[in-house]
Amino acid sequence: MKLLIFLVGFILGGASGIMTMCLVQINRDTEEQLRREEVLNNGNQSQDCQ
């Protein structure tokens, strides 16, 4: 019984850890992409104004 509880906790803990790492990575990639788009858009706007 204790082994079963340990295994269930181990599996759930591992799954939640992996899910958290994936969500953090997705957020990091999205922030990076938004910054790149912002730099490109700001560069295009400054060229248009000249």
JSON list of C-alpha atoms in Angstrom, two decimals:
[
{"chain": "A", "resi": 1, "resn": "MET", "atom": "CA", "xyz": [0.00, 0.00, 0.00]},
{"chain": "A", "resi": 2, "resn": "LYS", "atom": "CA", "xyz": [2.81, 2.42, 0.86]},
{"chain": "A", "resi": 3, "resn": "LEU", "atom": "CA", "xyz": [4.58, 1.52, -2.37]},
{"chain": "A", "resi": 4, "resn": "LEU", "atom": "CA", "xyz": [1.42, 2.26, -4.35]},
{"chain": "A", "resi": 5, "resn": "ILE", "atom": "CA", "xyz": [1.03, 5.68, -2.72]},
{"chain": "A", "resi": 6, "resn": "PHE", "atom": "CA", "xyz": [4.71, 6.40, -3.38]},
{"chain": "A", "resi": 7, "resn": "LEU", "atom": "CA", "xyz": [4.42, 5.42, -7.05]},
{"chain": "A", "resi": 8, "resn": "VAL", "atom": "CA", "xyz": [1.26, 7.49, -7.60]},
{"chain": "A", "resi": 9, "resn": "GLY", "atom": "CA", "xyz": [2.90, 10.51, -5.94]},
{"chain": "A", "resi": 10, "resn": "PHE", "atom": "CA", "xyz": [6.08, 9.99, -7.92]},
{"chain": "A", "resi": 11, "resn": "ILE", "atom": "CA", "xyz": [4.20, 9.83, -11.21]},
{"chain": "A", "resi": 12, "resn": "LEU", "atom": "CA", "xyz": [1.98, 12.83, -10.42]},
{"chain": "A", "resi": 13, "resn": "GLY", "atom": "CA", "xyz": [4.94, 14.84, -9.17]},
{"chain": "A", "resi": 14, "resn": "GLY", "atom": "CA", "xyz": [6.96, 14.04, -12.27]},
{"chain": "A", "resi": 15, "resn": "ALA", "atom": "CA", "xyz": [4.08, 14.91, -14.58]},
{"chain": "A", "resi": 16, "resn": "SER", "atom": "CA", "xyz": [3.41, 18.22, -12.82]},
{"chain": "A", "resi": 17, "resn": "GLY", "atom": "CA", "xyz": [7.13, 19.07, -12.88]},
{"chain": "A", "resi": 18, "resn": "ILE", "atom": "CA", "xyz": [7.39, 18.40, -16.61]},
{"chain": "A", "resi": 19, "resn": "MET", "atom": "CA", "xyz": [4.20, 20.36, -17.28]},
{"chain": "A", "resi": 20, "resn": "THR", "atom": "CA", "xyz": [5.54, 23.33, -15.29]},
{"chain": "A", "resi": 21, "resn": "MET", "atom": "CA", "xyz": [8.85, 23.29, -17.15]},
{"chain": "A", "resi": 22, "resn": "CYS", "atom": "CA", "xyz": [7.05, 23.18, -20.51]},
{"chain": "A", "resi": 23, "resn": "LEU", "atom": "CA", "xyz": [4.78, 26.09, -19.59]},
{"chain": "A", "resi": 24, "resn": "VAL", "atom": "CA", "xyz": [7.74, 28.18, -18.43]},
{"chain": "A", "resi": 25, "resn": "GLN", "atom": "CA", "xyz": [9.62, 27.43, -21.66]},
{"chain": "A", "resi": 26, "resn": "ILE", "atom": "CA", "xyz": [6.58, 28.33, -23.80]},
{"chain": "A", "resi": 27, "resn": "ASN", "atom": "CA", "xyz": [6.25, 31.62, -21.91]},
{"chain": "A", "resi": 28, "resn": "ARG", "atom": "CA", "xyz": [9.95, 32.36, -22.39]},
{"chain": "A", "resi": 29, "resn": "ASP", "atom": "CA", "xyz": [9.79, 31.67, -26.13]},
{"chain": "A", "resi": 30, "resn": "THR", "atom": "CA", "xyz": [6.67, 33.83, -26.48]},
{"chain": "A", "resi": 31, "resn": "GLU", "atom": "CA", "xyz": [8.31, 36.76, -24.65]},
{"chain": "A", "resi": 32, "resn": "GLU", "atom": "CA", "xyz": [11.39, 36.46, -26.88]},
{"chain": "A", "resi": 33, "resn": "GLN", "atom": "CA", "xyz": [9.24, 36.41, -30.02]},
{"chain": "A", "resi": 34, "resn": "LEU", "atom": "CA", "xyz": [7.25, 39.46, -28.87]},
{"chain": "A", "resi": 35, "resn": "ARG", "atom": "CA", "xyz": [10.48, 41.38, -28.19]},
{"chain": "A", "resi": 36, "resn": "ARG", "atom": "CA", "xyz": [11.82, 40.52, -31.66]},
{"chain": "A", "resi": 37, "resn": "GLU", "atom": "CA", "xyz": [8.56, 41.64, -33.31]},
{"chain": "A", "resi": 38, "resn": "GLU", "atom": "CA", "xyz": [8.59, 44.84, -31.27]},
{"chain": "A", "resi": 39, "resn": "VAL", "atom": "CA", "xyz": [12.15, 45.64, -32.37]},
{"chain": "A", "resi": 40, "resn": "LEU", "atom": "CA", "xyz": [11.27, 44.94, -36.00]},
{"chain": "A", "resi": 41, "resn": "ASN", "atom": "CA", "xyz": [8.12, 47.05, -35.82]},
{"chain": "A", "resi": 42, "resn": "ASN", "atom": "CA", "xyz": [9.93, 49.94, -34.12]},
{"chain": "A", "resi": 43, "resn": "GLY", "atom": "CA", "xyz": [12.64, 49.75, -36.78]},
{"chain": "A", "resi": 44, "resn": "ASN", "atom": "CA", "xyz": [10.06, 49.85, -39.57]},
{"chain": "A", "resi": 45, "resn": "GLN", "atom": "CA", "xyz": [8.22, 52.79, -37.99]},
{"chain": "A", "resi": 46, "resn": "SER", "atom": "CA", "xyz": [11.38, 54.87, -37.66]},
{"chain": "A", "resi": 47, "resn": "GLN", "atom": "CA", "xyz": [12.20, 54.24, -41.33]},
{"chain": "A", "resi": 48, "resn": "ASP", "atom": "CA", "xyz": [8.67, 55.17, -42.39]},
{"chain": "A", "resi": 49, "resn": "CYS", "atom": "CA", "xyz": [8.84, 58.50, -40.54]},
{"chain": "A", "resi": 50, "resn": "GLN", "atom": "CA", "xyz": [12.02, 59.62, -42.28]}
]
